[in-house]
PDB file of C-alpha atoms in Angstrom:
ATOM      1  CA  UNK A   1      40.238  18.138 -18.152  1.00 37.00           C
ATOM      2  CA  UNK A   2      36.524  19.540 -18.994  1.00 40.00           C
ATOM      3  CA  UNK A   3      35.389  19.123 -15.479  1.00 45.00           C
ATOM      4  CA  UNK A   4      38.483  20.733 -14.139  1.00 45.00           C
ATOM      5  CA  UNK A   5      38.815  24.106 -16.423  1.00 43.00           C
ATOM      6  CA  UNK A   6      35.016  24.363 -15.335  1.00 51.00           C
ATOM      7  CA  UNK A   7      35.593  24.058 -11.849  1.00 52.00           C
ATOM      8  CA  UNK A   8      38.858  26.350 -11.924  1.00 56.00           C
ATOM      9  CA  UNK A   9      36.166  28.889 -13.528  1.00 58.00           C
ATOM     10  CA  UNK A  10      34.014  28.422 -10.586  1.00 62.00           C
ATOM     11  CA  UNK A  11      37.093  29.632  -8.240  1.00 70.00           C
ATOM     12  CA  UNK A  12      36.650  32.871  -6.569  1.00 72.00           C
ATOM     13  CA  UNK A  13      39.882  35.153  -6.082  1.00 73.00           C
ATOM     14  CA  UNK A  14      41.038  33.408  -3.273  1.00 71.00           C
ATOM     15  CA  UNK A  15      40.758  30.263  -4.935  1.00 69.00           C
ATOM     16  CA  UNK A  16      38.043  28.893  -3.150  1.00 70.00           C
ATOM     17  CA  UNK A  17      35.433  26.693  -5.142  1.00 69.00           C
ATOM     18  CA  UNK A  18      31.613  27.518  -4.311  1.00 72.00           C
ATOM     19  CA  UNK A  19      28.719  24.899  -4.481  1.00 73.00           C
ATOM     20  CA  UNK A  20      24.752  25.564  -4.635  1.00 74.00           C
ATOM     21  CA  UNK A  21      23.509  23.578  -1.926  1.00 72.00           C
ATOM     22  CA  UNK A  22      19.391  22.950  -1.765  1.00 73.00           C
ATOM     23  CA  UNK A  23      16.779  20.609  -0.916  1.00 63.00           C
ATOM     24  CA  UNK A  24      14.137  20.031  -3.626  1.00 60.00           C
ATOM     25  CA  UNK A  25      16.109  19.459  -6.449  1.00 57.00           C
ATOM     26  CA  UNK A  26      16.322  15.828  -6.449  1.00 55.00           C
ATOM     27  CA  UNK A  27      13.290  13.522  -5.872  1.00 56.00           C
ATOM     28  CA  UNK A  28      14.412  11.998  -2.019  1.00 54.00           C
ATOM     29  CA  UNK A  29      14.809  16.300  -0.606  1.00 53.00           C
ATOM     30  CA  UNK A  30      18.389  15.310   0.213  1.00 60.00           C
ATOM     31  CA  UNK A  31      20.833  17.799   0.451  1.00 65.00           C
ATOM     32  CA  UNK A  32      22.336  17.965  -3.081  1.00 70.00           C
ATOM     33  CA  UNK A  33      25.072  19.676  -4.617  1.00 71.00           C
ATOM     34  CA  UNK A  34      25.620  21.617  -7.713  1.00 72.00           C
ATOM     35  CA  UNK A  35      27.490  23.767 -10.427  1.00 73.00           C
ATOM     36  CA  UNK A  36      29.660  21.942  -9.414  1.00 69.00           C
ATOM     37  CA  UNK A  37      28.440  18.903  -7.944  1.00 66.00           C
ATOM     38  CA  UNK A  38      30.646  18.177  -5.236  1.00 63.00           C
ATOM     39  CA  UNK A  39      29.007  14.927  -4.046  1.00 58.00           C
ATOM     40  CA  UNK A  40      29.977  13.290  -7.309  1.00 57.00           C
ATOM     41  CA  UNK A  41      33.463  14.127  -8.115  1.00 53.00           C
ATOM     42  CA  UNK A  42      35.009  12.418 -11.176  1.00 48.00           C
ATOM     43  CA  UNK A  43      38.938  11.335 -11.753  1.00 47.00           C
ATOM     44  CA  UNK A  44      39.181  12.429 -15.612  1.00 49.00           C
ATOM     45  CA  UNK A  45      42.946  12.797 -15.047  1.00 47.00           C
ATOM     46  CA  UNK A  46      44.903  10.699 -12.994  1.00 50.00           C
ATOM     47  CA  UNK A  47      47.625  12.344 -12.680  1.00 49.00           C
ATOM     48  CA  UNK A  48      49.032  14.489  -9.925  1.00 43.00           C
ATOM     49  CA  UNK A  49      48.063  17.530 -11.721  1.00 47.00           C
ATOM     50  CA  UNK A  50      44.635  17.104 -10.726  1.00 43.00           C
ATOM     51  CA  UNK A  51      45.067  15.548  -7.168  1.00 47.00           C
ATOM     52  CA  UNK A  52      47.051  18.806  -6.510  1.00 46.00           C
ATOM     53  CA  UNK A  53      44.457  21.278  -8.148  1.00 48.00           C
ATOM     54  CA  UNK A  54      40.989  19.890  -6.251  1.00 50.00           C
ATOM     55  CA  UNK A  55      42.804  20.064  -2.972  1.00 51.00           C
ATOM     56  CA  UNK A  56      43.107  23.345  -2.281  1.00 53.00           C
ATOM     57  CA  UNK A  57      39.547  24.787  -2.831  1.00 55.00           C
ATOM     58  CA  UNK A  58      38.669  21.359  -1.117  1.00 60.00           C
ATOM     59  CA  UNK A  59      40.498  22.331   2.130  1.00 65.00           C
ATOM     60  CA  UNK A  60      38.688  23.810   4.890  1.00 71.00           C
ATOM     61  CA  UNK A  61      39.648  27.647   5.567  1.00 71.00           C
ATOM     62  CA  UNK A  62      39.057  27.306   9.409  1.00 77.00           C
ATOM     63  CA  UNK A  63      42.203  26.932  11.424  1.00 82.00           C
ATOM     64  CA  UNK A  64      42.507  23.368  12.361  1.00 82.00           C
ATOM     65  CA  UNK A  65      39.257  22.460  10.062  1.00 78.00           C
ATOM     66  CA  UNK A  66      38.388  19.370   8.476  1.00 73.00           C
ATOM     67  CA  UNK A  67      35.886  18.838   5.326  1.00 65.00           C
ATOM     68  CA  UNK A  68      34.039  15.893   6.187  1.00 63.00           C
ATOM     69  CA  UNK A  69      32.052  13.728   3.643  1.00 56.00           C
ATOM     70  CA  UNK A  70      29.347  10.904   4.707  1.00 53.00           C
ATOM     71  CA  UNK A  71      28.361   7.878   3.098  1.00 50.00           C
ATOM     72  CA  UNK A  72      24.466   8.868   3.080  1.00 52.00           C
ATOM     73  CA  UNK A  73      23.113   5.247   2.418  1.00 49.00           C
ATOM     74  CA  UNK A  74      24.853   4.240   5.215  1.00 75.00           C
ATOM     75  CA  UNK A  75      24.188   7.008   7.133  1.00 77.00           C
ATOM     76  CA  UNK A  76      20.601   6.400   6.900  1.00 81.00           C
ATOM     77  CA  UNK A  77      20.702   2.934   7.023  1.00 85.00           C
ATOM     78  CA  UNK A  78      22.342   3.522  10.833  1.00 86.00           C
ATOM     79  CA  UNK A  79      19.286   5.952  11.494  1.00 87.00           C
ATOM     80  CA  UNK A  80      16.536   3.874   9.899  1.00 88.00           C
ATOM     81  CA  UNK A  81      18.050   1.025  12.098  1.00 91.00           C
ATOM     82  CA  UNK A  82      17.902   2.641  15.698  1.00 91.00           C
ATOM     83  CA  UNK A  83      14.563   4.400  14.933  1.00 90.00           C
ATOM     84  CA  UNK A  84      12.872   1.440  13.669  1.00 91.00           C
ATOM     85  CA  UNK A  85      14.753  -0.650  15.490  1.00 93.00           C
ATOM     86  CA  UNK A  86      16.012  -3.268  13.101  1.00 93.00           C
ATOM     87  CA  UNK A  87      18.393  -6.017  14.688  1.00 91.00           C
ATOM     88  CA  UNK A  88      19.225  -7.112  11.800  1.00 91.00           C
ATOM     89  CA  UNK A  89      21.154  -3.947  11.046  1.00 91.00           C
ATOM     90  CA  UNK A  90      21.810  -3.316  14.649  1.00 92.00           C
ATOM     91  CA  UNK A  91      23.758  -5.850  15.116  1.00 92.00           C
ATOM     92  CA  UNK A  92      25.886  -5.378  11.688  1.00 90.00           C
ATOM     93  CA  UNK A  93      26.910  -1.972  12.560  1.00 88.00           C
ATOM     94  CA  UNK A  94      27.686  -2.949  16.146  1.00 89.00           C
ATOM     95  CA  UNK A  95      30.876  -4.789  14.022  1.00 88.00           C
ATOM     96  CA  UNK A  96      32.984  -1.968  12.243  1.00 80.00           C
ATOM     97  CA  UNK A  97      34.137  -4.712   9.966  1.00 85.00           C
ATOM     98  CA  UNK A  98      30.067  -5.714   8.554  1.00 87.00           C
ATOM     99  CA  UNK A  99      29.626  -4.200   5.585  1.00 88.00           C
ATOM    100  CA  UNK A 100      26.049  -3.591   5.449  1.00 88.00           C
ATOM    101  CA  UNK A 101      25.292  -3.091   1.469  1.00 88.00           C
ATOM    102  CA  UNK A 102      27.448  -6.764   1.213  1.00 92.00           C
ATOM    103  CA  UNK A 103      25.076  -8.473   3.844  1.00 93.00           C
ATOM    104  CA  UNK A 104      21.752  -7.147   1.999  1.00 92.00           C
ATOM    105  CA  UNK A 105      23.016  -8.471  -1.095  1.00 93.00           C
ATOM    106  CA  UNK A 106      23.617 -11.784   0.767  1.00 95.00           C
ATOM    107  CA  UNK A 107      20.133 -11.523   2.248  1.00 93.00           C
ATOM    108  CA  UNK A 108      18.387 -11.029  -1.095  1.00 93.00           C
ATOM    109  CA  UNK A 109      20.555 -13.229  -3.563  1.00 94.00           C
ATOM    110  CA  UNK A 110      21.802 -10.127  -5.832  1.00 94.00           C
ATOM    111  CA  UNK A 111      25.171  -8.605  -6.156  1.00 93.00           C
ATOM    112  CA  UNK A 112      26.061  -5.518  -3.501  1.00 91.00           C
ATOM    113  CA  UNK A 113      25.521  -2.771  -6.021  1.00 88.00           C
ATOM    114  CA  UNK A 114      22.172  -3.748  -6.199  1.00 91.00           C
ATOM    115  CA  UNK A 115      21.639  -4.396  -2.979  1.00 90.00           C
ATOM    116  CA  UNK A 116      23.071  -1.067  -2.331  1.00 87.00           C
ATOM    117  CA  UNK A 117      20.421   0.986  -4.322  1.00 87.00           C
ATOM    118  CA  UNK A 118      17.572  -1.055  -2.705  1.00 90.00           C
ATOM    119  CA  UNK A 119      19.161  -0.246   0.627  1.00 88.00           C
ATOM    120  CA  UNK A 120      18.784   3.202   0.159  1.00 83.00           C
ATOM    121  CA  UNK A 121      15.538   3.679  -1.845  1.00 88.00           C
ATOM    122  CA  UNK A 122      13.367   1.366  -0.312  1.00 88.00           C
ATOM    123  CA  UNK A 123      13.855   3.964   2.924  1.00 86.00           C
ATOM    124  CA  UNK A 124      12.459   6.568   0.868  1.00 84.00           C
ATOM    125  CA  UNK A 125       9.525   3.947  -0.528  1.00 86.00           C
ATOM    126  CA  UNK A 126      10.693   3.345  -3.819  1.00 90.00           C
ATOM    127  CA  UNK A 127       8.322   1.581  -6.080  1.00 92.00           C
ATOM    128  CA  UNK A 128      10.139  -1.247  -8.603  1.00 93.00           C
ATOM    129  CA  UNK A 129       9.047   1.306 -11.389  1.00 94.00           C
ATOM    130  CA  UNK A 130      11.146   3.770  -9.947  1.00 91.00           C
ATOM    131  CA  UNK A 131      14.044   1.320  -9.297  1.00 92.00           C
ATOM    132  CA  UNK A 132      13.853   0.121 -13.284  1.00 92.00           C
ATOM    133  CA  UNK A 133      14.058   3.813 -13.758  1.00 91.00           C
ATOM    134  CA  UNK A 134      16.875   5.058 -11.634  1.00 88.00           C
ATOM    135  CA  UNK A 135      19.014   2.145 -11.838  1.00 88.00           C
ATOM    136  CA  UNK A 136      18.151  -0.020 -14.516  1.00 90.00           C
ATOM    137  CA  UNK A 137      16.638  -2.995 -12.556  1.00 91.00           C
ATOM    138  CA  UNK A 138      14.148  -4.809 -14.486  1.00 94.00           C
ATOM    139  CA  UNK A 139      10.592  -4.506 -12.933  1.00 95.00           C
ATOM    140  CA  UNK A 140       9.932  -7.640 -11.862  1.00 96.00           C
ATOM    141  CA  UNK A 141      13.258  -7.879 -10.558  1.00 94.00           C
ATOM    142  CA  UNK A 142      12.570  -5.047  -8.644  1.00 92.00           C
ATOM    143  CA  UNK A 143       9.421  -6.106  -7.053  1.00 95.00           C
ATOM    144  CA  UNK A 144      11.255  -9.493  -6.044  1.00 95.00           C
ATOM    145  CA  UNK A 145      13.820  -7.170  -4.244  1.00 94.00           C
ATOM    146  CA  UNK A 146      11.712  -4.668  -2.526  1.00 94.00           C
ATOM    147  CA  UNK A 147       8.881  -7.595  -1.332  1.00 95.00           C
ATOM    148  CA  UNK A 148      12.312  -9.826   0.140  1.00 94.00           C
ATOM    149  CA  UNK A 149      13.499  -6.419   1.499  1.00 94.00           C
ATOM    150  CA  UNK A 150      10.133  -5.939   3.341  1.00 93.00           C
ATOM    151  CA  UNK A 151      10.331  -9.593   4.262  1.00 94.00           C
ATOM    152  CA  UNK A 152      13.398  -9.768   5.838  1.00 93.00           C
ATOM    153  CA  UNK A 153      13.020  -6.188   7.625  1.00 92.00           C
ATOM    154  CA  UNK A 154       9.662  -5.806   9.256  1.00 91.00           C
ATOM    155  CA  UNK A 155      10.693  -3.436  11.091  1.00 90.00           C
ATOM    156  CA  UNK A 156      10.474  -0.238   8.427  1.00 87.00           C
ATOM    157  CA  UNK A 157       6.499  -1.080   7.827  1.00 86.00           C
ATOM    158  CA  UNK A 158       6.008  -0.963  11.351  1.00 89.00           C
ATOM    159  CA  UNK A 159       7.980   2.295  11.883  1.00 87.00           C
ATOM    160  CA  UNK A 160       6.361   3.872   8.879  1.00 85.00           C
ATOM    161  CA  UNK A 161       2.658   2.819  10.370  1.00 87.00           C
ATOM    162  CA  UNK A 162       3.489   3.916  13.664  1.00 87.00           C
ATOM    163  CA  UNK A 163       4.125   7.533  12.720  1.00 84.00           C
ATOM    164  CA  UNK A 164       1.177   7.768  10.311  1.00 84.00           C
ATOM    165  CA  UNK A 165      -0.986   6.445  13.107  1.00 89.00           C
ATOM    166  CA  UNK A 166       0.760   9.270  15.067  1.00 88.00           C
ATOM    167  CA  UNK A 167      -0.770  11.715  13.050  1.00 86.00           C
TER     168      UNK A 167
END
């Protein structure tokens, strides 16, 4: 209920909800979201009291519009893939059932929550300090993770040298 009476504060008279959108604030310069963050919505009630009260300032004002939210690790998984042009995740997102996150974790022996973090970061050249940090992996672990990672997908090394050759 915390959350919510913040949010409903955040309403303007026509009981829309406004966001501060920027680049900068967290360490990748993805778009983020805050006061309130709408990327990271939480369920503290689960009743319909609350499914009621976030849809309406989550509705689109636009006459037929839609609100439409991404999955960004997959989203940039699917661009890493054609621009570096990875088979191995070519091929899994040429099957709407693959789940990519599951087949990492398959690929490098951990469960898919981990495999989903390393998925993402290792894109933006996370170092297994900064995975110990941001998700609690031990270091060593890490390393293991990003060096299979690199291992099994060639591919991003290659992209990464061919643009800084580019330079």
């Amino acid at each position: 209920r915390s959350n919510m009476l913040k949010w409903e504060n955040g309403m303007d008279s026509d009981s829309l909800l406004h966001t501060d959108y920027s680049f900068g604030h967290v360490v990748t310069w993805r778009l983020s979201s805050r006061n309130p963050n709408l990327q990271n919505l939480r369920r503290e009630e689960e009743g319909d009291h609350w499914i009621n009260w976030q849809r309406k300032p989550l509705t689109s004002r636009f006459k037929d519009g839609k609100i439409v939210q991404f999955d960004y690790c997959q989203h940039e998984l699917r661009i890493y893939a054609a621009v570096a042009n990875d088979q191995t995740f070519l091929k899994l997102f040429q099957d709407p059932e693959a789940d990519p996150h599951q087949a990492a974790a398959d690929e490098l022996g951990c469960e898919r929550s981990k495999a989903k973090s390393v998925n993402f970061s290792i894109l933006y050249d996370i170092t297994p300090q900064g995975l110990q940090e941001k998700y609690d992996i031990p270091r060593q672990e890490g390393e293991a993770l990003i060096q299979r990672w690199h291992k099994l997908h060639p591919w991003l090394n290659e992209f990464y040298d061919g643009v800084l050759s580019s330079l």
